[in-house]
PDB file of C-alpha atoms in Angstrom:
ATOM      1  CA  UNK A1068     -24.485  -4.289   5.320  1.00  0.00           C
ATOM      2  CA  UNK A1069     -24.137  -1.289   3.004  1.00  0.00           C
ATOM      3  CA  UNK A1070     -21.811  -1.728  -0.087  1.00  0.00           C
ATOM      4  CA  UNK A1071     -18.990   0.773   0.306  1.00  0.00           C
ATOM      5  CA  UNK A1072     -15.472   1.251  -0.863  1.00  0.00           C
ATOM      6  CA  UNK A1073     -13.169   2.081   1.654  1.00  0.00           C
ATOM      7  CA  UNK A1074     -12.027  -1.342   1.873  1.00  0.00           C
ATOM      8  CA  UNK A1075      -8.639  -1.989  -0.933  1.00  0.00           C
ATOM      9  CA  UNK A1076      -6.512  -5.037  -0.993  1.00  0.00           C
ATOM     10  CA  UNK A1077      -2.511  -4.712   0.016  1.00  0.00           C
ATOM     11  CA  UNK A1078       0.309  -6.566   1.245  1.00  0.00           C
ATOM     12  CA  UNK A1079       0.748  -7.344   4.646  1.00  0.00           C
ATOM     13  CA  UNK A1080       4.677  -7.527   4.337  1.00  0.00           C
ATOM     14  CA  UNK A1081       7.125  -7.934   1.607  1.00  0.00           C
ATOM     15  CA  UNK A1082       6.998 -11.624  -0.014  1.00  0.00           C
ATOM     16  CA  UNK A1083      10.088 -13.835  -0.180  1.00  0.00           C
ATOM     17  CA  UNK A1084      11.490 -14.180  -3.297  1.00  0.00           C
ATOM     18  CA  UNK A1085      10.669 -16.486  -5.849  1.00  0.00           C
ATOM     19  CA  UNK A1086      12.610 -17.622  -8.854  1.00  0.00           C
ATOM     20  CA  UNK A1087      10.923 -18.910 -12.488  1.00  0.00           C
ATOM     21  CA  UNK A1088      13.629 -19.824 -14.798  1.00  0.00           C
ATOM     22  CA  UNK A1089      12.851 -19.347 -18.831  1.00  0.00           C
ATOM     23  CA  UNK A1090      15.877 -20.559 -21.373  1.00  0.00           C
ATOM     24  CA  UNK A1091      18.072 -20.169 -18.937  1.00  0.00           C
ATOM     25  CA  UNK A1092      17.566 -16.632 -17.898  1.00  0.00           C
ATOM     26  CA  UNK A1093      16.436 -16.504 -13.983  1.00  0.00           C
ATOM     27  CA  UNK A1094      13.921 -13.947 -13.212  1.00  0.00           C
ATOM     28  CA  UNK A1095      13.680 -13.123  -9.390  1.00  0.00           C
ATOM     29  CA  UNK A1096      10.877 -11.329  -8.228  1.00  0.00           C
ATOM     30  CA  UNK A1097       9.565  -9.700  -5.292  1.00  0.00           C
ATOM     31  CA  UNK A1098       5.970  -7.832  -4.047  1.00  0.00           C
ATOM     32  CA  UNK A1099       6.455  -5.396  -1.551  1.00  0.00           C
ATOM     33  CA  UNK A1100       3.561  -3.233  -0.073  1.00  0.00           C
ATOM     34  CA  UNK A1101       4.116   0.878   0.029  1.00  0.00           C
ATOM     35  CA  UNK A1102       2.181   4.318   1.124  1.00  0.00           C
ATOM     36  CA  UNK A1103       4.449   6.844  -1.174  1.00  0.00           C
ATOM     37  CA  UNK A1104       6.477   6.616  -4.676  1.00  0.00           C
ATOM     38  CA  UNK A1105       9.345   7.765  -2.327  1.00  0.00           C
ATOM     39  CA  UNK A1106       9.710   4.210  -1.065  1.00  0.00           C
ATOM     40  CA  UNK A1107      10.129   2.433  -4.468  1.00  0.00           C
ATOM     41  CA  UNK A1108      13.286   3.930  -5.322  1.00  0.00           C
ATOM     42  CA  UNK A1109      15.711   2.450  -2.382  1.00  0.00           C
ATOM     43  CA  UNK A1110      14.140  -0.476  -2.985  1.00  0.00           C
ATOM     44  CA  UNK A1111      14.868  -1.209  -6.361  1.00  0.00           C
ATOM     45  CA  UNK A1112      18.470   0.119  -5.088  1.00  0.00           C
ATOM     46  CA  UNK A1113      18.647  -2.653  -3.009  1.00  0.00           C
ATOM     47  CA  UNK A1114      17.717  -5.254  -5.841  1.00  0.00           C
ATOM     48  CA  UNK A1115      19.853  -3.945  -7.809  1.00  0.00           C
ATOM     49  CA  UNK A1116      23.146  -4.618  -5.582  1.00  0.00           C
ATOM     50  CA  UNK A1117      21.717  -7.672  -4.527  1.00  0.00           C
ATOM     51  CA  UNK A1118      21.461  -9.156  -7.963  1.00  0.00           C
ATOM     52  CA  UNK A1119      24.499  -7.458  -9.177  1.00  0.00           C
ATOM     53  CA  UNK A1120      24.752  -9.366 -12.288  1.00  0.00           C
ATOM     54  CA  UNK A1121      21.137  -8.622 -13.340  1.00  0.00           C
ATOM     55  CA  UNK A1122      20.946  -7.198 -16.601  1.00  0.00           C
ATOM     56  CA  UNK A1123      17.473  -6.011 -15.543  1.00  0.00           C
ATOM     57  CA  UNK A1124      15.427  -4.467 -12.679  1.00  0.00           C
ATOM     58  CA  UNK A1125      11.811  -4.447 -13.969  1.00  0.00           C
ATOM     59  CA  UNK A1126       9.055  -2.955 -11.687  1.00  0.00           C
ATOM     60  CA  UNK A1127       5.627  -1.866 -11.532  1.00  0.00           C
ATOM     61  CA  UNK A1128       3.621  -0.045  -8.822  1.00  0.00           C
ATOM     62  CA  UNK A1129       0.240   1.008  -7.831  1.00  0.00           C
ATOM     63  CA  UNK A1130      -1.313   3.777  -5.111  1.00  0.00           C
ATOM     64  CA  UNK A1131      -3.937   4.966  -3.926  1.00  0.00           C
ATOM     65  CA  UNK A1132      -7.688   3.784  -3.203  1.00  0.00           C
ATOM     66  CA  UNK A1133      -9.940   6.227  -5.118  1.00  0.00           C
ATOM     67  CA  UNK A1134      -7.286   8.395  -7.194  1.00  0.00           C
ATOM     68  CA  UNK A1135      -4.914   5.797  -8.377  1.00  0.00           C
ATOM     69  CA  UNK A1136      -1.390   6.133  -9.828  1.00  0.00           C
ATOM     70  CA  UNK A1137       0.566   3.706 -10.975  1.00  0.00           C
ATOM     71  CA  UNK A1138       4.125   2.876 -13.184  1.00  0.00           C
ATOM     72  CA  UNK A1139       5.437   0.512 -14.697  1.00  0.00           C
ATOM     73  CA  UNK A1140       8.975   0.855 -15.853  1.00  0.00           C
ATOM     74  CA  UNK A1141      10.856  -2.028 -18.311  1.00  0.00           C
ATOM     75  CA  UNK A1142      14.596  -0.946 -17.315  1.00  0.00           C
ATOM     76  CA  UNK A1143      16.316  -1.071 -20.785  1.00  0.00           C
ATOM     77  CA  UNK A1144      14.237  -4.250 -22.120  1.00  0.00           C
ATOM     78  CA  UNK A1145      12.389  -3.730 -25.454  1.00  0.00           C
ATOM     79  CA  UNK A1146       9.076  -1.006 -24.214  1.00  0.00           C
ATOM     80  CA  UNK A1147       5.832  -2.491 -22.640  1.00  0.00           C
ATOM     81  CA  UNK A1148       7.849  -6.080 -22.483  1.00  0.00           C
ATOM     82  CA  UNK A1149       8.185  -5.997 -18.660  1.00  0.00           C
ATOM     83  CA  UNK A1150       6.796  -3.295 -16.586  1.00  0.00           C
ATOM     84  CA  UNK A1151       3.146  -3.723 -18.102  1.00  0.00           C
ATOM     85  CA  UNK A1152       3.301  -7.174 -17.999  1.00  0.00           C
ATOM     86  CA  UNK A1153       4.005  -6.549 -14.056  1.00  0.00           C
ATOM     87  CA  UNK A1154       1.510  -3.910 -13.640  1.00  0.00           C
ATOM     88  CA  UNK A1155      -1.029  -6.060 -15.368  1.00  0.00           C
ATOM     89  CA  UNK A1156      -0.795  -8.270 -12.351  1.00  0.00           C
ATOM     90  CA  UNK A1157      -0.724  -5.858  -9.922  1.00  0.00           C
ATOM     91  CA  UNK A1158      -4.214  -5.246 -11.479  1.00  0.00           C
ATOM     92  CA  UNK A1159      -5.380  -8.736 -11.503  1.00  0.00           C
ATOM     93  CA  UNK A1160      -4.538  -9.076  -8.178  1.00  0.00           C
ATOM     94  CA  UNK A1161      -6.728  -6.422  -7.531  1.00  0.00           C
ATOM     95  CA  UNK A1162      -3.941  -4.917  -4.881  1.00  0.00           C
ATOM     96  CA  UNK A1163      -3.263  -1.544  -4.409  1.00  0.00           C
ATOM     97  CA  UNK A1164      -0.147   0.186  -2.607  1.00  0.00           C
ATOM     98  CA  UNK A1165       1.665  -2.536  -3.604  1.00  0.00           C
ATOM     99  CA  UNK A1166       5.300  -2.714  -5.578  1.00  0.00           C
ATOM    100  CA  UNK A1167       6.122  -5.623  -7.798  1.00  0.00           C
ATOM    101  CA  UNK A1168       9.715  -6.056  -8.878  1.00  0.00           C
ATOM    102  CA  UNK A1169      11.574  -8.277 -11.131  1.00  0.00           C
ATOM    103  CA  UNK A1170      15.332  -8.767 -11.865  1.00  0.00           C
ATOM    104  CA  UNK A1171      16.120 -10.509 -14.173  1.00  0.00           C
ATOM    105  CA  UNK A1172      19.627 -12.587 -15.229  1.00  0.00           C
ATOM    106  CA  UNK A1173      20.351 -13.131 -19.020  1.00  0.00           C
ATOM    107  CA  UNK A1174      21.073 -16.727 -19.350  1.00  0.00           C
ATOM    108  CA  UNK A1175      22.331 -16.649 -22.900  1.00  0.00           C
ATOM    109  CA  UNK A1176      18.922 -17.170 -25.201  1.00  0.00           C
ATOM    110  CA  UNK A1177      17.188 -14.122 -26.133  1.00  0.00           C
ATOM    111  CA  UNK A1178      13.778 -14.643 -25.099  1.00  0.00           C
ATOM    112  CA  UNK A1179      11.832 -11.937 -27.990  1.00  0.00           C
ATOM    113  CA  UNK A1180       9.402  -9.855 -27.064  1.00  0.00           C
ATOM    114  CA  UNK A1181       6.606 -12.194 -26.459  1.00  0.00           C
ATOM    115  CA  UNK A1182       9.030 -14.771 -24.184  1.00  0.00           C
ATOM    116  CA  UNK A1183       9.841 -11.899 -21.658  1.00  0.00           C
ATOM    117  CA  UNK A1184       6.367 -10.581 -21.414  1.00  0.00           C
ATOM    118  CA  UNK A1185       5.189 -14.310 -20.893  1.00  0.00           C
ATOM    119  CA  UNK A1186       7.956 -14.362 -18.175  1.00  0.00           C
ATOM    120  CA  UNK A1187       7.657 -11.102 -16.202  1.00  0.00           C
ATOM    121  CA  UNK A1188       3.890 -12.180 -15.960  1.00  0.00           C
ATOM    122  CA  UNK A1189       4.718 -15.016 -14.983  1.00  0.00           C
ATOM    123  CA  UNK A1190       7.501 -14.396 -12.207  1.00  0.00           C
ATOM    124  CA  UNK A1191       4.774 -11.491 -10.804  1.00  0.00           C
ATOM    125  CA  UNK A1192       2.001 -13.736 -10.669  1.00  0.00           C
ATOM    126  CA  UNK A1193       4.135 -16.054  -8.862  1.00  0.00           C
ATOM    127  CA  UNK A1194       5.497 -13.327  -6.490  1.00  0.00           C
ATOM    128  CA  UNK A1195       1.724 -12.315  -5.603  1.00  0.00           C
ATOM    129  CA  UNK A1196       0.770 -15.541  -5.231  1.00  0.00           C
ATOM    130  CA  UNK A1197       3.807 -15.715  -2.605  1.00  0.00           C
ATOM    131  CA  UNK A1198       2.589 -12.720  -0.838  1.00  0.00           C
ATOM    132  CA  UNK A1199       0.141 -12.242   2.017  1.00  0.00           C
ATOM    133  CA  UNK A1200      -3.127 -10.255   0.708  1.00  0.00           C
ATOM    134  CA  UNK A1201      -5.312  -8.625   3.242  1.00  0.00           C
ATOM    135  CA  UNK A1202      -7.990  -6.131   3.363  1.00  0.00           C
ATOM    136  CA  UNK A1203      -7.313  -3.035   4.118  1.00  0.00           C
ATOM    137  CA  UNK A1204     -10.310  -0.083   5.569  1.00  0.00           C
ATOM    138  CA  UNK A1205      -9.318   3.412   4.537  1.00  0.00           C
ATOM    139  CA  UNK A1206      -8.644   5.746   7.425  1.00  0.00           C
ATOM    140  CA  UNK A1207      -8.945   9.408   7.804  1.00  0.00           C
ATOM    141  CA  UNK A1208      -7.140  11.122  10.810  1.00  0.00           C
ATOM    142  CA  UNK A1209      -8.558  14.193  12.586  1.00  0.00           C
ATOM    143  CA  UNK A1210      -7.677  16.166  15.812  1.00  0.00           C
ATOM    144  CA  UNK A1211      -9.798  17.076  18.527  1.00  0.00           C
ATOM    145  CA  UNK A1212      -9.305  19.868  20.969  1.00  0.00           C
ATOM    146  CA  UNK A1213     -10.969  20.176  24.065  1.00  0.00           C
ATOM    147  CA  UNK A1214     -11.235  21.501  27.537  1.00  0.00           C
ATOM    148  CA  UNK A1215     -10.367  18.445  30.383  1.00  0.00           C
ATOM    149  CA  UNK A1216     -13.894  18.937  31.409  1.00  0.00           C
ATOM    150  CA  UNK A1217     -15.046  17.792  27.949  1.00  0.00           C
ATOM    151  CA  UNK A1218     -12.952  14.289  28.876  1.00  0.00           C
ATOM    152  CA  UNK A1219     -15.631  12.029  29.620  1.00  0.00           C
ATOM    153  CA  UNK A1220     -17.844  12.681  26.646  1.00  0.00           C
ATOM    154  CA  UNK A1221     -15.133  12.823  24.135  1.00  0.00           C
ATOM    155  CA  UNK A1222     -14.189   9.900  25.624  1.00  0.00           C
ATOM    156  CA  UNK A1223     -17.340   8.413  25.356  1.00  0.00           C
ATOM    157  CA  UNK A1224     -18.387   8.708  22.282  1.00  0.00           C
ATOM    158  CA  UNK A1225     -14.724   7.233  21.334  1.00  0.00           C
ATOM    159  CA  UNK A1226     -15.888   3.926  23.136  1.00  0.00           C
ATOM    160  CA  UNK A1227     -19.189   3.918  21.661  1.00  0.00           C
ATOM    161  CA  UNK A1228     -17.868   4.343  17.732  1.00  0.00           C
ATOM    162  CA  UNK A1229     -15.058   2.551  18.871  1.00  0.00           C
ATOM    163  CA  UNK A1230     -12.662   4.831  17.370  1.00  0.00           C
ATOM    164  CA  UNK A1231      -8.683   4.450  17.136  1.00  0.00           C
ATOM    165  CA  UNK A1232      -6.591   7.171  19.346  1.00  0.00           C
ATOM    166  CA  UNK A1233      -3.901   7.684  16.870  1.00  0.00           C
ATOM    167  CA  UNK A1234      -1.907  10.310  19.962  1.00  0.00           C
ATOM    168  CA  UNK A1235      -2.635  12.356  22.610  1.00  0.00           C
ATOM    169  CA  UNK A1236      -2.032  14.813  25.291  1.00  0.00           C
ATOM    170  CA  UNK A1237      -3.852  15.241  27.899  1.00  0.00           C
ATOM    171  CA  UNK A1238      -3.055  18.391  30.245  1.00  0.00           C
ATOM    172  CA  UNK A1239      -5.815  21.089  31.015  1.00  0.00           C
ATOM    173  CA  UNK A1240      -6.457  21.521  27.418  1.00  0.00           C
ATOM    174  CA  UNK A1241      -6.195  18.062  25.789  1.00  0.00           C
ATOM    175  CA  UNK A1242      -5.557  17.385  22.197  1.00  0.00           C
ATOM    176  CA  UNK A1243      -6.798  13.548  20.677  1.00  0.00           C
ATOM    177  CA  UNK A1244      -5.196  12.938  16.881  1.00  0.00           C
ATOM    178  CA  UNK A1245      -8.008  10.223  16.189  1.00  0.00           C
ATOM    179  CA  UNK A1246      -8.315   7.462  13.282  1.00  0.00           C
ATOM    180  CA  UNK A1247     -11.749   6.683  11.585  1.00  0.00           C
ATOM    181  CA  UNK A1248     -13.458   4.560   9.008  1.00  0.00           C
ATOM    182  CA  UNK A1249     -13.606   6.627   6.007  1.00  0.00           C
ATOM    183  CA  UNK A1250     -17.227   6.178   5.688  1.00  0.00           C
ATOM    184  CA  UNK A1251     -17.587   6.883   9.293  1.00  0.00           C
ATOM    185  CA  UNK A1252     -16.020  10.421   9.597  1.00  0.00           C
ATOM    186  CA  UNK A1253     -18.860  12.479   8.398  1.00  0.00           C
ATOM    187  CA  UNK A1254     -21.336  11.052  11.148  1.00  0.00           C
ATOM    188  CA  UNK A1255     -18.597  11.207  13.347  1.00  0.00           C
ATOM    189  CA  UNK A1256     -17.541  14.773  13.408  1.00  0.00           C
ATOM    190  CA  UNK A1257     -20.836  15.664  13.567  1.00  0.00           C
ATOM    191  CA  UNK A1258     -21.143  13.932  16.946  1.00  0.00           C
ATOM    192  CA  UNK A1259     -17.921  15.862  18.710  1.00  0.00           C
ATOM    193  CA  UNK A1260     -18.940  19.118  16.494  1.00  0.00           C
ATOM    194  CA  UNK A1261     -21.912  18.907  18.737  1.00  0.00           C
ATOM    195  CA  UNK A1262     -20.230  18.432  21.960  1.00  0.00           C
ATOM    196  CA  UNK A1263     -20.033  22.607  23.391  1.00  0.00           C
ATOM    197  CA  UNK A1264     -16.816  22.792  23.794  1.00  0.00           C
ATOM    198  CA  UNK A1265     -14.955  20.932  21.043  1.00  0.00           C
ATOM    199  CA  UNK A1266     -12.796  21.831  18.485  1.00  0.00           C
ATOM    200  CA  UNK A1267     -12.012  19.540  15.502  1.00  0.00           C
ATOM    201  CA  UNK A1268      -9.092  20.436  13.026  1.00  0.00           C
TER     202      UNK A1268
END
């Protein structure tokens, strides 16, 4: 079994919530798991009307397998107190495409600096803990054209590699969108790119 990396960690759905409670203030917090940044924003909407009296919707992300990107973002509390703290989980965790969000509810005792970072830790750790983890393999997609006569050893080698058929049409020229291992997709187009008749894009 050769050691490569196209395997990553995620989320298999979002996590329920879970609640830790520090001096009174409540701190909710949630792990979600995401493919773009474009999906973190409605979601923290959503928090935010949800816990309408939070004072704070704290969050940290992570993306990517190879190139990664992350934020972490504190919301108004004092800098690096919250969204660090989050993202420093996320890390731990070792899980990647993955949002963690906290809101929190000012109970009346100022926690200082060191309380909240203790807490948003602790309410992400908690909501990761909550949260399904499974393994992930990277996937690249390419497209296949070919004549119908080409059918049965496209189709063929699909079986053999046992490759996923992401879409496809198939008239008198047929067109396969097809998912592969990342590791795979070298060998693999070199298979069809050897096949007369067969056009990869």
């Amino acid at each position: 079994m050769e050691n490569t990396n196209d395997t990553y960690k995620t989320l298999d759905k979002p996590s329920e919530e879970v609640m830790f409670k520090e001096k009174k203030s409540k701190f909710y917090a949630y792990a979600y798991p995401i493919e773009t940044e474009a999906e973190v924003k409605p979601i923290i909407e959503s928090l935010k009307k949800k816990h309408h009296t939070a004072n704070h919707v704290c969050y940290a992300w992570q993306l990517g397998v190879e190139q990664l990107s992350y934020r972490a973002n504190d919301d108004g509390e004092p800098n690096n107190s919250a969204g660090m703290p989050i993202y420093g989980q996320i890390q731990s965790f070792e899980v990647t495409n993955t949002l963690v969000a906290v809101a929190r509810i000012f109970g009346g005792t100022k926690l200082g600096v060191g309380g909240l970072i203790s807490a948003y830790r602790t309410a992400a750790k908690m909501a990761l803990e909550n949260a399904d983890i499974i393994e992930k393999i990277e996937q690249e997609q390419f497209k296949l054209n070919f004549e119908y006569a080409q059918m049965d050893m496209v189709m063929r080698v699909i079986k053999q590699k046992n490759l996923q058929i992401v879409s496809q049409q198939m008239e008198m020229q047929c067109e396969l969108i097809l998912s592969v291992r990342k590791q795979d997709v070298a060998q693999v187009k070199e298979i069809f790119v050897g096949i007369y008749g067969v056009e990869l894009t």
